[in-house]
CSV table of C-alpha atoms and ligand atoms in Angstrom, one decimal:
chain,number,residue,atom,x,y,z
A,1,UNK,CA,51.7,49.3,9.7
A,2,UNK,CA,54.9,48.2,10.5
A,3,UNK,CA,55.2,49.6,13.8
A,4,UNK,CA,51.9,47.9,14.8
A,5,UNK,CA,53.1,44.4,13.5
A,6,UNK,CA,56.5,45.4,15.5
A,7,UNK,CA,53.7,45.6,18.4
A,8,UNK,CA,52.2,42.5,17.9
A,9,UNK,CA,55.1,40.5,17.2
A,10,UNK,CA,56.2,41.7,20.9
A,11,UNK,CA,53.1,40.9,22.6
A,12,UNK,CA,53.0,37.5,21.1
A,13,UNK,CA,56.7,37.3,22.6
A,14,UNK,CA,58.6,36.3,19.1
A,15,UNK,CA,62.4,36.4,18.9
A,16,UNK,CA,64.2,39.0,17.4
A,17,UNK,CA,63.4,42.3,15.0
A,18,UNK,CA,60.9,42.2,12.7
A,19,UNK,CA,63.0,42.4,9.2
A,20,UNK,CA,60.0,42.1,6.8
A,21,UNK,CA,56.5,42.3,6.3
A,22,UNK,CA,54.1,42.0,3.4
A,23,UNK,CA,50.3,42.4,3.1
A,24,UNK,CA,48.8,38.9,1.7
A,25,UNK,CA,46.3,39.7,-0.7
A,26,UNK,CA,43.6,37.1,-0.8
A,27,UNK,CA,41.0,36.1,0.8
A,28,UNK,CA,37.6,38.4,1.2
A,29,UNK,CA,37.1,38.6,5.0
A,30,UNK,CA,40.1,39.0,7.2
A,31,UNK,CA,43.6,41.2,6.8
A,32,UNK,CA,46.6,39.1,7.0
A,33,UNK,CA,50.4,40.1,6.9
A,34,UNK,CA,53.7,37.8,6.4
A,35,UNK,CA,56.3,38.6,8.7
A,36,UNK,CA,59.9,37.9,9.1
A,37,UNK,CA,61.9,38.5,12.5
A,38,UNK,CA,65.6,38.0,12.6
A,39,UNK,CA,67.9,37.3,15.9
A,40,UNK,CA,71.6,37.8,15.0
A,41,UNK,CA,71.3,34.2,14.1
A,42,UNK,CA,67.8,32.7,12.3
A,43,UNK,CA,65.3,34.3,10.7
A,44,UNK,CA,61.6,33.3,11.8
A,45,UNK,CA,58.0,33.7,9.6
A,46,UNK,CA,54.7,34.3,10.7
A,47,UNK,CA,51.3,35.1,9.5
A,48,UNK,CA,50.0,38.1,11.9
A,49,UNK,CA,46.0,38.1,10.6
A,50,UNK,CA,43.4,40.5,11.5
A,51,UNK,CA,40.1,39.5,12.6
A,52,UNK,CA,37.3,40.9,10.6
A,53,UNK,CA,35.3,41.7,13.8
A,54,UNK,CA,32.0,42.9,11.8
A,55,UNK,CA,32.2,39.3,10.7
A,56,UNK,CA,33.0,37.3,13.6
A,57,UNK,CA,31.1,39.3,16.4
A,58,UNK,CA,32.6,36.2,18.9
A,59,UNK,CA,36.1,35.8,17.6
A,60,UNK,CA,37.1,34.6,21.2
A,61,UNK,CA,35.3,31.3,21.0
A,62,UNK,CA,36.1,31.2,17.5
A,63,UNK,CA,39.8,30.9,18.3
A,64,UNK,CA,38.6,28.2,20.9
A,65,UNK,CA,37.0,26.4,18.3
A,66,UNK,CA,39.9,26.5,16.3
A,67,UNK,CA,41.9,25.4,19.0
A,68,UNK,CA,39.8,22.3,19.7
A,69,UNK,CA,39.9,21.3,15.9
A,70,UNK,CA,43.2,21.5,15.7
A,71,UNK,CA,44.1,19.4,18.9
A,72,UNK,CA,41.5,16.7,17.4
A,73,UNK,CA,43.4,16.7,14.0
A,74,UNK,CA,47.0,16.2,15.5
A,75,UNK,CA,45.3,13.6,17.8
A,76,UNK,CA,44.5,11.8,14.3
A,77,UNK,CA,47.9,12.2,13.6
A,78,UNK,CA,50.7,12.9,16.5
A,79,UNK,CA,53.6,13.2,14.5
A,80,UNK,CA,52.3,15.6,11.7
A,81,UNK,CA,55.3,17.6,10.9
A,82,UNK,CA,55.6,21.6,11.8
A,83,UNK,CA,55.0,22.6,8.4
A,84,UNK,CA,51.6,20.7,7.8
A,85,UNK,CA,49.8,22.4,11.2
A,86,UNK,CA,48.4,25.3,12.5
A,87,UNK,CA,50.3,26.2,15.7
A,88,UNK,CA,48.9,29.7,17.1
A,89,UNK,CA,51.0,31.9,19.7
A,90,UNK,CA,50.1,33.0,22.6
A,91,UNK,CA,50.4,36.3,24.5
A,92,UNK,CA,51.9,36.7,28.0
A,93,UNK,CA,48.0,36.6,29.4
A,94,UNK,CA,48.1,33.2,27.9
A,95,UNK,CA,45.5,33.9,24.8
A,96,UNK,CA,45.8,32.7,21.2
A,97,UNK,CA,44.8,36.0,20.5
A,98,UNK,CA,45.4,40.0,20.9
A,99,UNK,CA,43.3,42.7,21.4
A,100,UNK,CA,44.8,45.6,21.1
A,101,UNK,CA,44.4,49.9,19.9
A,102,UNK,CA,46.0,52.5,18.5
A,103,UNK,CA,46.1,56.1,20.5
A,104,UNK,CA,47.9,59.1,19.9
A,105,UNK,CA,50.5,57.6,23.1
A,106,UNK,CA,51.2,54.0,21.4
A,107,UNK,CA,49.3,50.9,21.4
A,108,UNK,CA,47.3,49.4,24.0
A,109,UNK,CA,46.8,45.8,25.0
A,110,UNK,CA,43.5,44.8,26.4
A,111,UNK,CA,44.4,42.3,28.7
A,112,UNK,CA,47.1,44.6,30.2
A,113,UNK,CA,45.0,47.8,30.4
A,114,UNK,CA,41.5,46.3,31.2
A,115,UNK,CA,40.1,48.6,29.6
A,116,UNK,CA,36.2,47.7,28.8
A,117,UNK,CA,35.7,46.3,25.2
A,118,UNK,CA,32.0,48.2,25.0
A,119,UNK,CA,28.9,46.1,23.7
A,120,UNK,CA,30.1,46.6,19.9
A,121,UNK,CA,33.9,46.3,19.8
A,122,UNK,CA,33.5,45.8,16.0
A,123,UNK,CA,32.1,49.8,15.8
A,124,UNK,CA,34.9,50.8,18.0
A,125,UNK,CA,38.5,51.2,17.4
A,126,UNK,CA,39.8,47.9,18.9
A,127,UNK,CA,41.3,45.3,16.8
A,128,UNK,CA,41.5,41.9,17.0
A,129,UNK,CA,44.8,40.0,15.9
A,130,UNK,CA,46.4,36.1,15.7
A,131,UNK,CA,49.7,35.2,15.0
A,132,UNK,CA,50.6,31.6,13.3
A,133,UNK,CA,53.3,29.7,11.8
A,134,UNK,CA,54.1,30.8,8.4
A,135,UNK,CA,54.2,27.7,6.2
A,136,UNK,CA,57.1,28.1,3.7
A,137,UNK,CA,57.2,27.2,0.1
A,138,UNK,CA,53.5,27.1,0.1
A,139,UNK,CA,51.2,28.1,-2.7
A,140,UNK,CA,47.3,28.1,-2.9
A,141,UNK,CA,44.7,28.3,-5.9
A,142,UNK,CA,42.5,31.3,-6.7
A,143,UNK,CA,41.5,29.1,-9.9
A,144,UNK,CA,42.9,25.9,-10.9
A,145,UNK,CA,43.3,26.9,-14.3
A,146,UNK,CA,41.7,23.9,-16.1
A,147,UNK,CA,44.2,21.8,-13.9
A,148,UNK,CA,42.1,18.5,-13.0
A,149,UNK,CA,44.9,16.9,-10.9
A,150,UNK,CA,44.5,19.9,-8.6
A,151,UNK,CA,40.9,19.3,-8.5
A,152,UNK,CA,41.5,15.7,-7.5
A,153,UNK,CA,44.4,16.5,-4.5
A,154,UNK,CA,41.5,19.2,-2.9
A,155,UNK,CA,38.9,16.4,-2.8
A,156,UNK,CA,41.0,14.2,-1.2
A,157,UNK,CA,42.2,16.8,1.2
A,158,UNK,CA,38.7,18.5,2.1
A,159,UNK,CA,37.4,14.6,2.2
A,160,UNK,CA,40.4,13.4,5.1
A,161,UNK,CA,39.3,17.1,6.5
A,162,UNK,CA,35.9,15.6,7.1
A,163,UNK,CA,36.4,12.5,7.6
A,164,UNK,CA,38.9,13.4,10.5
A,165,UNK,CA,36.2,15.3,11.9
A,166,UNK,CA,33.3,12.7,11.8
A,167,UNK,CA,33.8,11.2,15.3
A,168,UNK,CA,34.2,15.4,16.8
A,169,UNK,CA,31.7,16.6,19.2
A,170,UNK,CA,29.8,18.7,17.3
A,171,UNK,CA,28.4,20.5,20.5
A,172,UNK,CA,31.7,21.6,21.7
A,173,UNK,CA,31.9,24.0,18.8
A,174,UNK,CA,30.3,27.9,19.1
A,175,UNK,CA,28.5,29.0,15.8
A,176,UNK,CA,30.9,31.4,14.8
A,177,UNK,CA,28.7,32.7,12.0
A,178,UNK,CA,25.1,31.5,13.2
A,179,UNK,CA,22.8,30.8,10.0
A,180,UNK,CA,25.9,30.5,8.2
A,181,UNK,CA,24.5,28.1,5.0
A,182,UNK,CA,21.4,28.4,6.6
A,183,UNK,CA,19.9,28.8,2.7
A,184,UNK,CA,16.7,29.9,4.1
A,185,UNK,CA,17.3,32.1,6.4
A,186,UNK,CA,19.7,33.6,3.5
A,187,UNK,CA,17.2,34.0,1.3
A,188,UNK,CA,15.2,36.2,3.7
A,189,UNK,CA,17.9,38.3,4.3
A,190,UNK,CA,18.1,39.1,0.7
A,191,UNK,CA,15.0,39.8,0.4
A,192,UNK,CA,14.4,41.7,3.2
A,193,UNK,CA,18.4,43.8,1.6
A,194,UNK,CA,16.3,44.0,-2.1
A,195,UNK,CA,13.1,45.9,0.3
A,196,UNK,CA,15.7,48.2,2.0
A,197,UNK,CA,17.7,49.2,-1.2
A,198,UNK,CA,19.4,51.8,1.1
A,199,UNK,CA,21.8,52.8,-1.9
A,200,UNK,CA,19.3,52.5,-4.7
A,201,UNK,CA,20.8,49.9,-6.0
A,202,UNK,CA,18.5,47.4,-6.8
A,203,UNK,CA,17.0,48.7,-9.8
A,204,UNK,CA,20.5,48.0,-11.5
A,205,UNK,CA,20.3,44.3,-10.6
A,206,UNK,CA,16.1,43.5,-11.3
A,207,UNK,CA,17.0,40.3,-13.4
A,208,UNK,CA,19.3,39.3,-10.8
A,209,UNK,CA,17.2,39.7,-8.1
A,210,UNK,CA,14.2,37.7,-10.6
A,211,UNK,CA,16.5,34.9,-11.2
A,212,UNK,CA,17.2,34.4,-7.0
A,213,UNK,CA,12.9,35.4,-6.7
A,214,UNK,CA,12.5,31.9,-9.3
A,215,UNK,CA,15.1,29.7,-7.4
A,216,UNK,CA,13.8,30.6,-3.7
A,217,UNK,CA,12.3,27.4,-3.3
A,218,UNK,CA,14.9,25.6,-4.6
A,219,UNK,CA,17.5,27.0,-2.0
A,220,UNK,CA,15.6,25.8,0.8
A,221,UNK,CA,15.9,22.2,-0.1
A,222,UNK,CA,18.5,20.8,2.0
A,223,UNK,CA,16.8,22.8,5.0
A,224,UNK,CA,13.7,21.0,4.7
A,225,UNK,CA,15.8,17.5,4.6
A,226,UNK,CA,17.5,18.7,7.8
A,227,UNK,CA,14.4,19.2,9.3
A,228,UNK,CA,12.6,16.2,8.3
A,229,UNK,CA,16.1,14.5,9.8
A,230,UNK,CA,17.3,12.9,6.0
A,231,UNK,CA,20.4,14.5,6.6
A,232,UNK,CA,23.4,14.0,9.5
A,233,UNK,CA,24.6,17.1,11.1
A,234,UNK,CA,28.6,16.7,10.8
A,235,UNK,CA,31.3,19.2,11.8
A,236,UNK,CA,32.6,20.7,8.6
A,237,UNK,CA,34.6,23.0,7.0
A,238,UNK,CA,31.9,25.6,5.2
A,239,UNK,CA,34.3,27.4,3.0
A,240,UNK,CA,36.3,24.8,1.2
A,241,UNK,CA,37.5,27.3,-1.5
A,242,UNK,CA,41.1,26.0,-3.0
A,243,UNK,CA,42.6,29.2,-1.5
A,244,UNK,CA,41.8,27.6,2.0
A,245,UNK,CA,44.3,24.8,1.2
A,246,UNK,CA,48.0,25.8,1.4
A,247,UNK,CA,49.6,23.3,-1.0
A,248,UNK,CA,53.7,22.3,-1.5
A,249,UNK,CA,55.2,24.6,-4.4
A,250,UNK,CA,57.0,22.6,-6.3
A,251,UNK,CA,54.8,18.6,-5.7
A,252,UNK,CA,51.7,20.5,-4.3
A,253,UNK,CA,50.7,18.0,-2.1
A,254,UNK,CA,48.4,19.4,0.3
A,255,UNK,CA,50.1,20.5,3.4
A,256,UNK,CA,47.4,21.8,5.7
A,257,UNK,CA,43.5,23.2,5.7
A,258,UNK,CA,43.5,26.9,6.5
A,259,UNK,CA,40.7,29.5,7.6
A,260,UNK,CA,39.1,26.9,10.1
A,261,UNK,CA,37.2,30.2,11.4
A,262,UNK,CA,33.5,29.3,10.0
A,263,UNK,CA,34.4,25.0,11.0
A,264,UNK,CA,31.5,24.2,12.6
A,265,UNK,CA,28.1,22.2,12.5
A,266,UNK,CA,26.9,21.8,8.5
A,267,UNK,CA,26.6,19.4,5.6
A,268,UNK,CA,29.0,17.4,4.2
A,269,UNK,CA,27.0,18.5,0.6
A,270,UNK,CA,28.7,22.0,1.6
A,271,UNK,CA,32.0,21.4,2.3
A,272,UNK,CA,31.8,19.1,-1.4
A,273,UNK,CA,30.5,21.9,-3.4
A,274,UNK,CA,31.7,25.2,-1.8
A,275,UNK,CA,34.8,23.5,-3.9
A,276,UNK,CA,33.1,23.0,-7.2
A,277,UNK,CA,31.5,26.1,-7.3
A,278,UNK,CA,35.1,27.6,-7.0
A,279,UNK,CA,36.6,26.0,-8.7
A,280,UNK,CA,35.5,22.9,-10.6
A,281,UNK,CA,34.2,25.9,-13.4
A,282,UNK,CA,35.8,27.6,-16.3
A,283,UNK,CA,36.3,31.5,-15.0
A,284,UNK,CA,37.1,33.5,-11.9
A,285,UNK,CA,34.7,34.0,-8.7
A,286,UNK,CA,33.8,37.8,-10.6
A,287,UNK,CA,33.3,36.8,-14.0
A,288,UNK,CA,30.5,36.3,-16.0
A,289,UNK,CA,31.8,35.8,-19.1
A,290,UNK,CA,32.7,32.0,-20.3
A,291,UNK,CA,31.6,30.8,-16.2
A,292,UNK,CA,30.5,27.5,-17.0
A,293,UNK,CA,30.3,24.2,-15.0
A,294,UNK,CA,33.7,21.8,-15.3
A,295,UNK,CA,32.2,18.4,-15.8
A,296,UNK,CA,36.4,17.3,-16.0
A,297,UNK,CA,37.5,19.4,-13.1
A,298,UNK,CA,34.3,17.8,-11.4
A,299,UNK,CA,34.7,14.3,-11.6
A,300,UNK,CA,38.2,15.0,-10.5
A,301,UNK,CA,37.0,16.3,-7.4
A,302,UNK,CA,34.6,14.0,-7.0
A,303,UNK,CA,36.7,11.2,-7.1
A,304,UNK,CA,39.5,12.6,-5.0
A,305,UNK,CA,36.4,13.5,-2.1
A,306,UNK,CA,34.9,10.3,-2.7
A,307,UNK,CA,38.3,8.3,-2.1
A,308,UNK,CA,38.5,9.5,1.7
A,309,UNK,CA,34.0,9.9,2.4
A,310,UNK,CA,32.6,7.6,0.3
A,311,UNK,CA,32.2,4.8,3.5
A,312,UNK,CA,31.2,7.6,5.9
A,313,UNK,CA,28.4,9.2,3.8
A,314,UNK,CA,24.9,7.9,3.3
A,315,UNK,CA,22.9,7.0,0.7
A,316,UNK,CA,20.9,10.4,1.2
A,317,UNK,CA,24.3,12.3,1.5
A,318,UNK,CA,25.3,11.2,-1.5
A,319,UNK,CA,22.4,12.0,-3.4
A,320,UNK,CA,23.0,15.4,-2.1
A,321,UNK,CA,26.1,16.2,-3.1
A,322,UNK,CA,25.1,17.6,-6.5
A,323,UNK,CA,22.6,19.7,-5.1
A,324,UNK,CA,24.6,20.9,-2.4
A,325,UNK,CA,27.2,22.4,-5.0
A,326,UNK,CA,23.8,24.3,-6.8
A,327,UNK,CA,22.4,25.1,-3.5
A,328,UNK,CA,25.9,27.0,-2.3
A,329,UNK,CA,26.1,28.5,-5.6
A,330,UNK,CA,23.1,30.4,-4.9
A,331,UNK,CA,23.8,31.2,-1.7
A,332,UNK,CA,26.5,32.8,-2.6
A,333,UNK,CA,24.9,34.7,-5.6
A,334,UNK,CA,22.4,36.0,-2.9
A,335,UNK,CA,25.1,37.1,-0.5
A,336,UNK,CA,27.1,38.8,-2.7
A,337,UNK,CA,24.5,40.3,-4.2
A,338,UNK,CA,22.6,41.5,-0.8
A,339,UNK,CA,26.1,43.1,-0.1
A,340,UNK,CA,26.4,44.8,-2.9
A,341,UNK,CA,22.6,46.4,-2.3
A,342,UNK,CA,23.9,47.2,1.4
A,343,UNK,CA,26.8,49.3,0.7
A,344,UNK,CA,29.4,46.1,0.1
A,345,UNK,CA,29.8,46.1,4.3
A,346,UNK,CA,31.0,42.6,4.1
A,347,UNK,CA,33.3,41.1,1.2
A,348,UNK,CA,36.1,43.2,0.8
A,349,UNK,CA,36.2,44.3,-3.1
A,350,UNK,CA,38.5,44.9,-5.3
A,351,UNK,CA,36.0,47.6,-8.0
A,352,UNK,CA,32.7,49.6,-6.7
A,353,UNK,CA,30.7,46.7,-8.9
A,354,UNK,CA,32.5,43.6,-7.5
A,355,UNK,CA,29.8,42.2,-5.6
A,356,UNK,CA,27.5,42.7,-8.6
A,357,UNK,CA,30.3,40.8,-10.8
A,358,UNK,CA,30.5,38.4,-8.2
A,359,UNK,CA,26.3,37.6,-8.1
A,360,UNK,CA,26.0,37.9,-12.0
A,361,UNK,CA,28.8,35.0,-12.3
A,362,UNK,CA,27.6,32.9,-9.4
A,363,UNK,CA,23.7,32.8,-10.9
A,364,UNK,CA,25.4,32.3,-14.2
A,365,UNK,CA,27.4,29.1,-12.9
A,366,UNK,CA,24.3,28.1,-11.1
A,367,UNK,CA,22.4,27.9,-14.3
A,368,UNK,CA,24.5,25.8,-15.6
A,369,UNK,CA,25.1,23.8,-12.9
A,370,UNK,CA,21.1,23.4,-13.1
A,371,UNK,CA,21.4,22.1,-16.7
A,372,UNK,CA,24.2,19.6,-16.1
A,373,UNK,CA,21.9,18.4,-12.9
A,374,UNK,CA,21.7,15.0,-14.3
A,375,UNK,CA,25.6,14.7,-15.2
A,376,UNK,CA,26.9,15.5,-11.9
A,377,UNK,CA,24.5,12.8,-10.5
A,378,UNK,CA,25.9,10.1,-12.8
A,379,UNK,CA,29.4,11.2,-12.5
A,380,UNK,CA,28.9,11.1,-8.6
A,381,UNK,CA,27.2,7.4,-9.1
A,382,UNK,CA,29.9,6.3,-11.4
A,383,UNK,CA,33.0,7.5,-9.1
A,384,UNK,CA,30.7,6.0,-5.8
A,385,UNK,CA,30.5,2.4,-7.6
A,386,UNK,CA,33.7,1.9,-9.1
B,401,ADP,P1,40.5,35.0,4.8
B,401,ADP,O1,39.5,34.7,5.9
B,401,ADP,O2,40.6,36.4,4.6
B,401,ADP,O3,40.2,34.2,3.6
B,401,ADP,P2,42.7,33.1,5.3
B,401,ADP,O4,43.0,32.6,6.6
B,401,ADP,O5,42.2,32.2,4.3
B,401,ADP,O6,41.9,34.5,5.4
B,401,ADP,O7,44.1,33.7,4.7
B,401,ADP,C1,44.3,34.5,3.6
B,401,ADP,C2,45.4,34.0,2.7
B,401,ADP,O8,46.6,34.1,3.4
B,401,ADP,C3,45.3,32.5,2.3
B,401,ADP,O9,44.5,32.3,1.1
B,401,ADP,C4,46.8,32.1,2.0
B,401,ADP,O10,47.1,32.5,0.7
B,401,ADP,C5,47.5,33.0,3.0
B,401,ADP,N1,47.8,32.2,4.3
B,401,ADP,C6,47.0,32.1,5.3
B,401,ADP,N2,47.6,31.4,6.3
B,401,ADP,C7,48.8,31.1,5.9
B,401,ADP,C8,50.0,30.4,6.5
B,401,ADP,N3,49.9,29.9,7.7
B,401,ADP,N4,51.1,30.3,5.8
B,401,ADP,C9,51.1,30.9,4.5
B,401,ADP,N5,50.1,31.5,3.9
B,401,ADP,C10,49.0,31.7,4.6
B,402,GN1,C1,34.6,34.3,2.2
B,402,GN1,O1,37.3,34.4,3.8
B,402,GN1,P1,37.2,33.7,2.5
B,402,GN1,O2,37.6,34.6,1.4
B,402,GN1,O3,37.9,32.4,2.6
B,402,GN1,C2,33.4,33.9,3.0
B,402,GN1,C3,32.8,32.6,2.4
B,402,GN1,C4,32.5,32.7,1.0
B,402,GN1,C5,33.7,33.2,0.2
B,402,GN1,C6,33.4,33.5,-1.2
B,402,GN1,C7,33.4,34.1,6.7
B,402,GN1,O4,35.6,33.4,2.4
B,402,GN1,O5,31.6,32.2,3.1
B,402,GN1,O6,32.1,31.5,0.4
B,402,GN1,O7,34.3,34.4,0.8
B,402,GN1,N1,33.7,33.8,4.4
B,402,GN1,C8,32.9,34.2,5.3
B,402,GN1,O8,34.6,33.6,-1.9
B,402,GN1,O9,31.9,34.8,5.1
B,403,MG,MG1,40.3,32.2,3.2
């Protein structure tokens, strides 16, 4: 590995030697690596990331996309200091981005060999690589541990997130993921994973895959209010876990959104309770036992979101923020699970029964999410009135 980061930090055109690197090891979808280049005189960090290119089939216009969110953020605020940005390098053919090979003679970079990518690059052994600013003395939240006040910061920092964002062209953006919370096409995608059962799997999950059968309906809710036009389209976020905000160490005040790869059209509903389901609850992402609903950890959120949207949403859009944090919950249940019955293709896992672990606790948080319907709707009224 280190002689390919070596690579990359030379075709991004860094400074210096790399000293250090260091697999980071969150996040479920792309590969990304800390490293440290030294001069003879200052040491420099980055974050060299791998593109998960069965994901992203388009990452190009996904790092345009990024590109033009992050130019319309430091136009909100021009003198935004280093260390609470994005700023992505750029190769010597002028990309934000590297596409490059391993063969048995060294590495090779696309744009210098033009070579032909083929019509699948992801089945193919090109890879496809970004290089940022490291942000120092930075932490971010798998779970916030019962911590409310971190609940509270997140709101406010995915609410300024979308509230930045409101007066964005949402046309300008590519769907980098198309039918990404598209519930309903979701939901057929399962189904159509529980029919294949390629692995034999789905015996092992029948009461999961019951459960999802009972709540199809439900899932398609916000779809149908899209369609019969209750709902503004807004450009948003779409995985506002807390491990997509990098926050201060020692003050955690939020210094800057990450993983702007899957920003693009959606629901504000989303963005508000992609959060709660992760963590506005009382256990991890994978476990089922003791995953409940946060009613504390979700008014904190809900207060800190409310602070920076409530006079850009509508009446219908705040009515929908409960069900949008049910809704995702599902969704996710659904996708984890239809990975799982696939052969676990998609989110990387830790354990061969992950993505089960994952699906079980998700439905079980969406339970009770279901049975504290009511409470999140007063809570949301309350924090909206006073
Ligand atoms: P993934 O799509 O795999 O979730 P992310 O872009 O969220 O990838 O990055 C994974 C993790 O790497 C983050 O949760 C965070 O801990 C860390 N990270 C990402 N970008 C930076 C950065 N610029 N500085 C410091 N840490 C970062
Ligand atoms: C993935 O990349 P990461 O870990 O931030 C996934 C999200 C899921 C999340 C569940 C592109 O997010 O949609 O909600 O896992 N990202 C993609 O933890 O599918
Ligand atoms: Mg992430």
């Amino acid at each position: 590995m280190e002689a390919k980061l070596a690579y990359i930090c030379k075709q991004f055109r860094l400074p210096g030697e790399l000293i250090l690197q260091r697999w980071i090891p969150t996040g479920h979808i792309n590969t990304a690596y800390y490293v440290a280049l030294y001069d003879g005189k200052e040491v420099r960090q980055y974050l060299a990331q791998k593109i998960n290119w069965y994901v992203f089939r388009d990452p190009v216009s996904m790092m345009r996309n990024i590109d033009l969110i992050t130019q319309h953020i430091m136009s909100k605020e021009p003198t935004l200091e280093r260390r609470r940005r994005l700023h992505f390098h750029h190769t010597a053919a002028g990309n934000n981005y590297l596409i490059l090979k391993e063969t048995a003679e060294g590495f090779v970079d696309q744009s210098e060999s033009g070579e032909s990518l083929g019509e699948e690059p992801w089945n193919t052994d090109w890879e496809f690589w970004r290089l940022y600013n490291f942000i120092e003395n930075s932490v971010s939240f798998e779970t916030a541990e019962g911590n409310a006040e971190i609940l509270r910061i997140s709101g406010k920092a995915f609410g300024k997130f979308n509230r930045q964002l409101q007066d964005f062209d949402a046309g300008r953006l590519v769907e980098s993921i198309p039918h990404f919370h598209d519930t309903v096409y979701r939901m057929n995608s399962f189904f159509d994973a529980v029919a294949a059962d390629p692995l034999g799997r789905a015996a092992e999950a029948e009461e999961e895959i019951a459960q999802i059968r009972e709540n199809r309906e439900f899932a398609g809710t916000l779809c149908r209010q899209i369609e019969r036009g209750e709902l503004p389209i807004r450009v948003t976020h779409n995985d506002t876990k807390t491990n997509n905000i990098l926050f201060d160490r020692d003050t955690h005040d939020p210094l800057v959104i990450i993983d702007l790869d899957t920003c693009m059209p959606g629901l504000a509903c989303y963005d508000f309770g992609d959060t709660i389901r992760f963590a506005a609850c009382t256990a991890e992402e994978d476990q089922v036992e003791g995953m409940q609903l946060d009613l504390r950890l979700f008014r904190a959120y809900t207060e800190g979101y409310l602070a920076e949207m409530k006079t850009v949403l509508s009446e219908a859009e705040l009515e929908s923020l409960a069900t949008g944090a049910a809704v995702i919950t599902l969704e996710l249940a659904s996708r984890f699970l239809a990975d799982y019955l696939l052969g676990d293709k998609y989110f990387r896992i830790d354990d061969p029964k992950q993505n089960l672990r994952r699906a079980q606790a998700q439905l079980t948080l969406f339970r009770d999410m279901m049975a504290h319907m009511e409470d999140m709707r007063r809570i949301i009224r309350e924090v909206a009135e006073a």
